[in-house]
Amino acid sequence: MYSVDIRMLRWKENPFLATSCILIVRALIVQIGFYCHALGSGFLGIELRRNLIFSIFFMCIYSIVIALFKDIPDIMGDAQEGIQTLSVQFGISSTFQICLLLLTLAYSCGAMFSKFCTTDVNFYITIFGHAIGGSVILLNAAKVDLSSSASLHKFYMLIWKVTLFF
């Protein structure tokens, strides 16, 4: 549905719909679905615990970053086609900086969330995992050539790998 060429379903042309679609699926449906599955309960028996709330918060930020960043490597093609993605509207540099700011926020909050862990082992795993993940993102961001689609795409894929690993 995201980029199908049917009127009213070409969500790529509408930044709000594109971001909403990614956010609802990745941040809400997947997180709540996995959580309920792990508890062995359905959606009706859900209890909002801190770890679920944090997971949804983190994935909301991550989903916004993915929604913004996914269009950066194709910014030239989107602009030529008249598709006004947020990347086209804000420009490569601004979109890139917004994404880095949001990822820094997400990983910093992850490290701070570690104080709610119930055991020392979980505390250290959570704080170091988020610190390492955020550091990898920021260190690699400094190497990105904003004028190269290949460099931007490589960094986009790194965001996926780091976030899914950590």
Coordinates of N, CA, C and O in Angstrom, one line a residue:
M1 N 0.8 -1.2 0.0 CA 0.0 0.0 0.0 C 0.9 1.3 0.0 O 0.4 2.3 -0.4
Y2 N 2.1 1.2 0.5 CA 2.9 2.3 0.6 C 3.2 3.0 -0.7 O 3.0 4.2 -0.8
S3 N 3.6 2.3 -1.7 CA 3.9 3.0 -2.9 C 3.2 2.4 -4.2 O 3.6 2.6 -5.3
V4 N 2.1 1.8 -3.9 CA 1.3 1.2 -5.1 C 0.8 2.4 -5.9 O 0.5 3.5 -5.3
D5 N 0.7 2.3 -7.2 CA 0.3 3.4 -8.0 C -1.2 3.4 -8.3 O -1.7 3.3 -9.4
I6 N -2.0 3.5 -7.2 CA -3.5 3.6 -7.2 C -3.8 4.8 -6.4 O -3.4 5.0 -5.3
R7 N -4.7 5.6 -7.0 CA -5.1 6.9 -6.3 C -5.6 6.6 -4.9 O -6.3 5.6 -4.7
M8 N -5.2 7.4 -4.0 CA -5.6 7.3 -2.5 C -4.8 6.2 -1.8 O -4.9 6.1 -0.6
L9 N -4.1 5.3 -2.5 CA -3.3 4.3 -1.9 C -1.8 4.6 -2.0 O -1.0 3.8 -1.6
R10 N -1.4 5.6 -2.7 CA 0.0 5.9 -2.9 C 0.4 6.8 -1.8 O 0.6 8.0 -1.9
W11 N 0.7 6.2 -0.6 CA 1.0 6.9 0.6 C 2.3 7.5 0.6 O 2.6 8.4 1.4
K12 N 3.2 7.1 -0.3 CA 4.5 7.7 -0.3 C 4.4 9.2 -0.6 O 5.2 10.0 -0.2
E13 N 3.3 9.6 -1.3 CA 3.2 11.0 -1.7 C 2.6 11.8 -0.5 O 2.6 13.1 -0.5
N14 N 2.2 11.2 0.6 CA 1.7 11.9 1.7 C 2.5 11.5 2.9 O 2.4 10.4 3.5
P15 N 3.4 12.4 3.3 CA 4.4 12.0 4.4 C 3.7 11.6 5.7 O 4.1 10.7 6.4
F16 N 2.5 12.2 6.0 CA 1.8 11.9 7.3 C 1.3 10.4 7.2 O 1.5 9.7 8.2
L17 N 0.7 10.0 6.1 CA 0.2 8.7 6.0 C 1.3 7.6 6.0 O 1.3 6.6 6.6
A18 N 2.4 8.0 5.3 CA 3.6 7.1 5.2 C 4.2 6.8 6.6 O 4.4 5.7 7.0
T19 N 4.4 7.9 7.3 CA 5.0 7.8 8.7 C 4.0 7.1 9.6 O 4.4 6.2 10.4
S20 N 2.7 7.4 9.5 CA 1.7 6.8 10.3 C 1.7 5.3 10.1 O 1.6 4.5 11.1
C21 N 1.7 4.8 8.9 CA 1.7 3.4 8.5 C 2.9 2.7 9.2 O 2.7 1.7 9.9
I22 N 4.0 3.2 9.0 CA 5.2 2.6 9.6 C 5.2 2.6 11.1 O 5.5 1.6 11.8
L23 N 4.8 3.7 11.7 CA 4.7 3.9 13.1 C 3.7 2.9 13.7 O 4.0 2.2 14.7
I24 N 2.5 2.8 13.2 CA 1.5 2.0 13.7 C 1.9 0.5 13.7 O 1.7 -0.2 14.7
V25 N 2.4 0.1 12.6 CA 2.8 -1.3 12.4 C 4.0 -1.7 13.3 O 4.0 -2.6 14.2
R26 N 5.1 -0.9 13.2 CA 6.4 -1.3 13.9 C 6.3 -0.9 15.4 O 6.9 -1.7 16.2
A27 N 5.7 0.2 15.7 CA 5.8 0.6 17.1 C 4.7 0.1 18.0 O 4.9 -0.1 19.2
L28 N 3.5 -0.1 17.4 CA 2.4 -0.5 18.2 C 2.0 -2.0 18.0 O 2.1 -2.8 18.9
I29 N 1.6 -2.3 16.8 CA 1.1 -3.7 16.5 C 2.2 -4.7 16.8 O 1.9 -5.7 17.5
V30 N 3.4 -4.6 16.3 CA 4.4 -5.6 16.5 C 4.8 -5.7 18.0 O 4.9 -6.8 18.5
Q31 N 5.0 -4.5 18.6 CA 5.4 -4.6 20.1 C 4.3 -5.2 20.9 O 4.6 -6.1 21.8
I32 N 3.1 -4.8 20.8 CA 2.0 -5.3 21.6 C 1.8 -6.8 21.3 O 1.5 -7.6 22.2
G33 N 1.8 -7.1 20.0 CA 1.6 -8.5 19.6 C 2.7 -9.4 20.2 O 2.3 -10.5 20.7
F34 N 4.0 -9.1 20.1 CA 5.0 -9.9 20.7 C 4.9 -10.0 22.2 O 5.1 -11.0 22.8
Y35 N 4.5 -8.9 22.8 CA 4.3 -8.8 24.2 C 3.2 -9.8 24.7 O 3.4 -10.6 25.6
C36 N 2.1 -9.7 24.0 CA 1.0 -10.6 24.3 C 1.3 -12.0 24.1 O 0.9 -12.9 24.8
H37 N 2.0 -12.3 23.0 CA 2.4 -13.7 22.7 C 3.4 -14.2 23.8 O 3.2 -15.3 24.2
A38 N 4.3 -13.4 24.2 CA 5.3 -13.8 25.2 C 4.5 -14.1 26.6 O 4.9 -15.0 27.3
L39 N 3.5 -13.3 26.8 CA 2.7 -13.6 28.1 C 1.7 -14.7 27.9 O 1.2 -15.2 28.9
G40 N 1.5 -15.1 26.7 CA 0.5 -16.2 26.4 C -0.9 -15.7 26.6 O -1.8 -16.4 26.9
S41 N -1.1 -14.4 26.4 CA -2.5 -13.8 26.5 C -2.9 -13.1 25.2 O -2.1 -12.8 24.4
G42 N -4.1 -12.8 25.1 CA -4.6 -12.0 24.0 C -4.5 -10.6 24.3 O -4.1 -10.2 25.3
F43 N -5.0 -9.8 23.3 CA -4.9 -8.3 23.5 C -5.8 -7.8 24.7 O -5.5 -6.8 25.3
L44 N -6.8 -8.6 25.0 CA -7.8 -8.2 26.1 C -7.1 -8.3 27.5 O -7.5 -7.6 28.4
G45 N -6.2 -9.2 27.6 CA -5.6 -9.4 28.9 C -4.3 -8.7 29.1 O -3.5 -9.0 30.0
I46 N -4.1 -7.6 28.4 CA -2.8 -6.9 28.4 C -2.6 -6.0 29.6 O -3.6 -5.4 30.0
E47 N -1.5 -6.1 30.2 CA -1.2 -5.2 31.3 C 0.0 -4.3 30.9 O 1.0 -4.8 30.4
L48 N -0.2 -3.0 31.0 CA 0.9 -2.1 30.5 C 2.0 -2.0 31.5 O 1.9 -1.3 32.5
R49 N 3.0 -2.7 31.3 CA 4.2 -2.7 32.2 C 5.2 -1.7 31.6 O 5.2 -1.4 30.4
R50 N 6.2 -1.3 32.5 CA 7.2 -0.3 32.0 C 8.0 -0.8 30.8 O 8.3 0.0 29.9
N51 N 8.3 -2.1 30.8 CA 9.1 -2.6 29.6 C 8.3 -2.5 28.3 O 8.9 -2.1 27.3
L52 N 7.0 -2.7 28.3 CA 6.2 -2.6 27.1 C 6.1 -1.1 26.8 O 6.2 -0.7 25.6
I53 N 5.8 -0.2 27.7 CA 5.7 1.2 27.4 C 7.0 1.7 26.9 O 7.0 2.5 25.9
F54 N 8.2 1.3 27.5 CA 9.4 1.8 26.9 C 9.7 1.2 25.5 O 10.1 2.0 24.6
S55 N 9.3 0.0 25.3 CA 9.5 -0.6 24.0 C 8.7 0.1 22.9 O 9.2 0.4 21.8
I56 N 7.5 0.5 23.2 CA 6.6 1.2 22.3 C 7.2 2.6 22.1 O 7.3 3.1 21.0
F57 N 7.7 3.3 23.2 CA 8.3 4.6 23.0 C 9.5 4.5 22.1 O 9.7 5.3 21.2
F58 N 10.4 3.6 22.4 CA 11.6 3.5 21.6 C 11.3 3.2 20.1 O 11.9 3.8 19.2
M59 N 10.4 2.3 19.9 CA 10.0 1.9 18.5 C 9.3 3.1 17.8 O 9.3 3.1 16.6
C60 N 8.5 3.9 18.6 CA 7.9 5.1 17.9 C 9.0 6.0 17.4 O 8.9 6.4 16.2
I61 N 10.0 6.3 18.2 CA 11.1 7.1 17.7 C 11.8 6.5 16.5 O 12.0 7.1 15.5
Y62 N 12.1 5.2 16.7 CA 12.8 4.5 15.6 C 12.0 4.5 14.3 O 12.5 4.7 13.3
S63 N 10.7 4.3 14.4 CA 9.8 4.2 13.3 C 9.8 5.6 12.6 O 9.8 5.7 11.3
I64 N 9.8 6.7 13.3 CA 9.8 8.0 12.7 C 11.2 8.2 12.0 O 11.2 8.7 10.9
V65 N 12.2 7.7 12.6 CA 13.6 7.8 11.9 C 13.5 7.0 10.6 O 14.0 7.5 9.6
I66 N 13.0 5.8 10.7 CA 13.0 5.0 9.5 C 12.1 5.7 8.4 O 12.5 5.7 7.2
A67 N 11.0 6.2 8.8 CA 10.1 6.9 7.9 C 10.8 8.1 7.2 O 10.6 8.4 6.0
L68 N 11.5 8.8 8.0 CA 12.2 10.0 7.5 C 13.4 9.6 6.6 O 13.7 10.1 5.5
F69 N 14.2 8.6 7.1 CA 15.5 8.3 6.5 C 15.4 7.5 5.3 O 16.2 7.6 4.3
K70 N 14.3 6.7 5.2 CA 14.2 5.8 4.0 C 14.1 6.5 2.7 O 14.5 6.0 1.7
D71 N 13.7 7.8 2.7 CA 13.6 8.5 1.5 C 14.8 9.4 1.1 O 14.9 9.9 0.0
I72 N 15.8 9.5 2.1 CA 17.0 10.3 1.8 C 17.7 9.8 0.6 O 18.1 10.6 -0.3
P73 N 18.0 8.5 0.5 CA 18.8 8.0 -0.7 C 18.1 8.3 -2.0 O 18.8 8.4 -3.0
D74 N 16.8 8.3 -2.1 CA 16.1 8.6 -3.3 C 15.6 10.0 -3.5 O 14.7 10.3 -4.2
I75 N 16.1 10.9 -2.7 CA 15.6 12.3 -2.7 C 15.6 12.9 -4.1 O 14.7 13.6 -4.5
M76 N 16.6 12.6 -4.9 CA 16.7 13.2 -6.3 C 15.5 12.7 -7.1 O 14.8 13.4 -7.8
G77 N 15.3 11.4 -7.1 CA 14.2 10.8 -7.9 C 12.8 11.2 -7.4 O 12.0 11.5 -8.2
D78 N 12.7 11.3 -6.1 CA 11.4 11.8 -5.6 C 11.1 13.2 -6.0 O 10.0 13.6 -6.4
A79 N 12.2 14.1 -5.9 CA 12.0 15.5 -6.3 C 11.7 15.6 -7.8 O 10.8 16.4 -8.2
Q80 N 12.3 14.8 -8.6 CA 12.1 14.8 -10.1 C 10.6 14.3 -10.4 O 10.0 14.8 -11.3
E81 N 10.1 13.4 -9.6 CA 8.8 12.9 -9.8 C 7.7 13.8 -9.1 O 6.5 13.5 -9.3
G82 N 8.1 14.8 -8.4 CA 7.2 15.7 -7.8 C 6.6 15.1 -6.5 O 5.6 15.6 -6.0
I83 N 7.3 14.1 -5.9 CA 6.8 13.5 -4.7 C 7.4 14.3 -3.5 O 8.6 14.3 -3.3
Q84 N 6.6 14.9 -2.8 CA 7.0 15.8 -1.7 C 7.2 15.1 -0.4 O 6.5 15.3 0.6
T85 N 8.1 14.1 -0.3 CA 8.4 13.5 0.9 C 9.0 14.5 1.9 O 9.4 15.6 1.5
L86 N 9.1 14.1 3.2 CA 9.7 15.0 4.2 C 11.1 15.3 3.9 O 11.6 16.4 4.1
S87 N 11.8 14.3 3.3 CA 13.2 14.4 3.0 C 13.4 15.5 1.9 O 14.3 16.3 1.9
V88 N 12.4 15.5 0.9 CA 12.5 16.5 -0.2 C 12.2 17.9 0.4 O 12.9 18.9 0.1
Q89 N 11.2 18.0 1.3 CA 10.8 19.2 1.9 C 11.9 19.8 2.8 O 12.2 21.0 2.8
F90 N 12.5 19.0 3.6 CA 13.5 19.4 4.6 C 14.9 19.5 4.0 O 15.7 20.3 4.5
G91 N 15.2 18.7 3.0 CA 16.6 18.6 2.5 C 17.3 17.5 3.2 O 17.0 17.1 4.3
I92 N 18.4 17.0 2.5 CA 19.2 15.9 3.0 C 19.8 16.2 4.4 O 19.7 15.4 5.3
S93 N 20.5 17.3 4.5 CA 21.2 17.6 5.7 C 20.3 17.7 6.9 O 20.6 17.2 8.0
S94 N 19.2 18.5 6.8 CA 18.3 18.7 7.9 C 17.6 17.4 8.3 O 17.5 17.1 9.5
T95 N 17.2 16.6 7.3 CA 16.6 15.3 7.6 C 17.6 14.4 8.3 O 17.2 13.7 9.3
F96 N 18.8 14.3 7.8 CA 19.8 13.5 8.5 C 20.1 13.9 9.9 O 20.1 13.1 10.8
Q97 N 20.1 15.2 10.2 CA 20.4 15.7 11.5 C 19.2 15.4 12.4 O 19.4 15.1 13.6
I98 N 18.0 15.6 11.9 CA 16.8 15.2 12.7 C 16.8 13.8 13.1 O 16.5 13.4 14.3
C99 N 17.1 12.9 12.2 CA 17.2 11.5 12.4 C 18.3 11.2 13.5 O 18.0 10.3 14.4
L100 N 19.4 11.8 13.4 CA 20.5 11.6 14.4 C 20.0 12.0 15.8 O 20.3 11.4 16.8
L101 N 19.4 13.2 15.8 CA 18.9 13.7 17.1 C 17.8 12.7 17.7 O 17.9 12.4 18.9
L102 N 16.9 12.2 16.9 CA 15.9 11.3 17.4 C 16.6 10.0 17.9 O 16.2 9.4 18.9
L103 N 17.5 9.5 17.1 CA 18.2 8.2 17.5 C 19.0 8.4 18.8 O 19.0 7.6 19.7
T104 N 19.6 9.6 18.9 CA 20.3 9.9 20.2 C 19.4 9.9 21.4 O 19.7 9.4 22.5
L105 N 18.2 10.5 21.2 CA 17.2 10.6 22.2 C 16.8 9.2 22.6 O 16.7 8.8 23.8
A106 N 16.5 8.3 21.6 CA 16.0 7.0 21.8 C 17.0 6.2 22.6 O 16.7 5.5 23.6
Y107 N 18.3 6.2 22.2 CA 19.3 5.4 22.9 C 19.7 6.0 24.2 O 19.9 5.2 25.2
S108 N 19.6 7.3 24.4 CA 19.8 7.9 25.7 C 18.7 7.5 26.7 O 19.0 7.1 27.8
C109 N 17.5 7.5 26.2 CA 16.4 7.1 27.0 C 16.5 5.6 27.4 O 16.1 5.2 28.5
G110 N 17.0 4.8 26.4 CA 17.2 3.4 26.7 C 18.2 3.2 27.8 O 18.0 2.3 28.7
A111 N 19.3 4.0 27.8 CA 20.3 3.8 28.9 C 19.7 4.3 30.2 O 19.9 3.7 31.3
M112 N 18.9 5.4 30.2 CA 18.2 5.8 31.4 C 17.2 4.8 31.9 O 17.0 4.7 33.1
F113 N 16.5 4.1 31.0 CA 15.5 3.1 31.4 C 16.1 2.0 32.2 O 15.4 1.4 33.0
S114 N 17.4 1.8 32.0 CA 18.0 0.7 32.7 C 17.9 0.8 34.3 O 17.9 -0.3 34.9
K115 N 17.6 2.0 34.8 CA 17.4 2.1 36.3 C 16.2 1.3 36.7 O 16.0 1.0 37.9
F116 N 15.3 1.0 35.8 CA 14.0 0.3 36.1 C 14.2 -1.2 36.1 O 13.3 -2.0 36.3
C117 N 15.4 -1.7 35.6 CA 15.6 -3.1 35.5 C 15.6 -3.7 36.9 O 16.1 -3.1 37.9
T118 N 15.2 -4.9 37.0 CA 15.0 -5.6 38.3 C 16.3 -6.2 38.8 O 16.4 -6.5 40.0
T119 N 17.2 -6.6 38.0 CA 18.4 -7.2 38.4 C 19.6 -6.4 38.0 O 19.6 -5.7 37.0
D120 N 20.8 -6.6 38.6 CA 22.0 -6.0 38.2 C 22.4 -6.4 36.8 O 22.9 -5.6 36.1
V121 N 22.2 -7.7 36.5 CA 22.6 -8.1 35.2 C 21.8 -7.4 34.1 O 22.4 -6.9 33.1
N122 N 20.5 -7.3 34.3 CA 19.6 -6.6 33.3 C 20.0 -5.1 33.2 O 20.0 -4.5 32.2
F123 N 20.4 -4.5 34.4 CA 20.8 -3.1 34.4 C 22.0 -2.9 33.5 O 22.0 -2.0 32.7
Y124 N 23.0 -3.7 33.7 CA 24.2 -3.6 32.9 C 24.0 -3.9 31.4 O 24.5 -3.2 30.6
I125 N 23.3 -4.9 31.1 CA 23.0 -5.3 29.7 C 22.2 -4.1 29.1 O 22.6 -3.7 27.9
T126 N 21.2 -3.6 29.7 CA 20.4 -2.5 29.1 C 21.2 -1.3 28.9 O 21.2 -0.7 27.9
I127 N 22.0 -0.8 29.9 CA 22.7 0.4 29.8 C 23.8 0.3 28.8 O 24.0 1.2 27.9
F128 N 24.6 -0.8 28.8 CA 25.7 -0.9 27.9 C 25.2 -1.2 26.5 O 25.8 -0.7 25.5
G129 N 24.1 -2.0 26.4 CA 23.6 -2.2 25.0 C 23.1 -1.0 24.3 O 23.5 -0.7 23.1
H130 N 22.4 -0.1 25.0 CA 22.0 1.2 24.4 C 23.2 2.1 24.2 O 23.2 2.9 23.2
A131 N 24.1 2.1 25.1 CA 25.3 3.0 25.0 C 26.1 2.6 23.7 O 26.5 3.4 22.9
I132 N 26.3 1.3 23.6 CA 27.1 0.8 22.4 C 26.3 1.0 21.1 O 26.9 1.5 20.2
G133 N 25.0 0.7 21.1 CA 24.2 1.0 19.9 C 24.2 2.4 19.5 O 24.4 2.7 18.3
G134 N 24.0 3.3 20.5 CA 24.0 4.7 20.1 C 25.4 5.2 19.7 O 25.5 6.0 18.7
S135 N 26.4 4.7 20.3 CA 27.8 5.1 19.9 C 28.1 4.6 18.5 O 28.7 5.3 17.7
V136 N 27.7 3.4 18.1 CA 27.9 2.9 16.8 C 27.3 3.8 15.8 O 27.8 4.1 14.7
I137 N 26.0 4.1 16.0 CA 25.3 5.0 15.1 C 26.0 6.3 15.0 O 26.2 6.8 13.8
L138 N 26.3 7.0 16.1 CA 26.9 8.3 16.0 C 28.3 8.3 15.4 O 28.7 9.2 14.6
L139 N 29.1 7.3 15.7 CA 30.5 7.2 15.1 C 30.4 7.0 13.6 O 31.2 7.6 12.8
N140 N 29.5 6.2 13.2 CA 29.3 5.9 11.7 C 28.7 7.1 11.0 O 28.9 7.3 9.8
A141 N 27.8 7.9 11.7 CA 27.2 9.0 11.1 C 28.2 10.1 10.6 O 28.0 10.7 9.6
A142 N 29.3 10.2 11.4 CA 30.4 11.1 11.0 C 31.1 10.8 9.7 O 31.7 11.6 9.1
K143 N 30.9 9.5 9.3 CA 31.6 9.1 8.1 C 30.7 9.1 6.8 O 31.1 8.9 5.7
V144 N 29.4 9.5 7.0 CA 28.5 9.5 5.9 C 28.7 10.7 5.0 O 28.9 11.8 5.4
D145 N 28.8 10.4 3.7 CA 28.9 11.4 2.7 C 27.5 11.7 2.2 O 26.8 10.9 1.5
L146 N 27.0 12.9 2.6 CA 25.6 13.3 2.4 C 25.3 13.5 0.9 O 24.1 13.5 0.5
S147 N 26.3 13.6 0.1 CA 26.1 13.7 -1.4 C 26.1 12.4 -2.1 O 25.9 12.4 -3.3
S148 N 26.3 11.3 -1.4 CA 26.3 10.0 -2.0 C 25.1 9.1 -1.6 O 25.0 8.8 -0.4
S149 N 24.3 8.7 -2.6 CA 23.2 7.9 -2.3 C 23.6 6.5 -1.7 O 23.0 6.0 -0.8
A150 N 24.8 6.0 -2.2 CA 25.3 4.7 -1.7 C 25.7 4.9 -0.2 O 25.4 4.0 0.6
S151 N 26.3 5.9 0.1 CA 26.8 6.2 1.5 C 25.6 6.3 2.4 O 25.5 5.7 3.5
L152 N 24.6 7.0 2.0 CA 23.3 7.2 2.8 C 22.6 5.9 2.9 O 22.1 5.6 4.0
H153 N 22.5 5.1 1.9 CA 21.8 3.8 1.9 C 22.6 2.9 2.9 O 21.9 2.2 3.7
K154 N 23.9 2.9 2.8 CA 24.7 2.1 3.7 C 24.4 2.4 5.2 O 24.2 1.5 6.0
F155 N 24.3 3.7 5.5 CA 24.0 4.1 6.8 C 22.6 3.8 7.3 O 22.4 3.4 8.4
Y156 N 21.7 3.9 6.3 CA 20.3 3.5 6.6 C 20.2 2.0 7.0 O 19.6 1.6 7.9
M157 N 21.0 1.2 6.3 CA 21.0 -0.2 6.6 C 21.7 -0.5 7.9 O 21.3 -1.4 8.7
L158 N 22.7 0.3 8.3 CA 23.3 0.2 9.6 C 22.3 0.5 10.7 O 22.3 -0.2 11.7
I159 N 21.5 1.5 10.5 CA 20.5 1.8 11.5 C 19.6 0.6 11.8 O 19.3 0.3 12.9
W160 N 19.2 -0.1 10.7 CA 18.4 -1.3 10.9 C 19.2 -2.3 11.6 O 18.6 -2.9 12.6
K161 N 20.4 -2.6 11.2 CA 21.2 -3.6 11.9 C 21.4 -3.3 13.4 O 21.3 -4.2 14.2
V162 N 21.9 -2.1 13.7 CA 22.2 -1.8 15.1 C 20.9 -1.8 15.9 O 21.0 -2.4 17.0
T163 N 19.9 -1.2 15.4 CA 18.7 -1.2 16.3 C 18.1 -2.6 16.5 O 17.6 -2.9 17.6
L164 N 18.1 -3.4 15.5 CA 17.5 -4.7 15.6 C 18.5 -5.6 16.5 O 18.0 -6.5 17.2
F165 N 19.8 -5.3 16.5 CA 20.7 -6.1 17.3 C 20.7 -5.7 18.7 O 20.7 -6.5 19.6
F166 N 20.7 -4.4 18.9 CA 20.8 -3.9 20.3 C 19.4 -3.7 20.8 O 19.2 -3.5 21.9

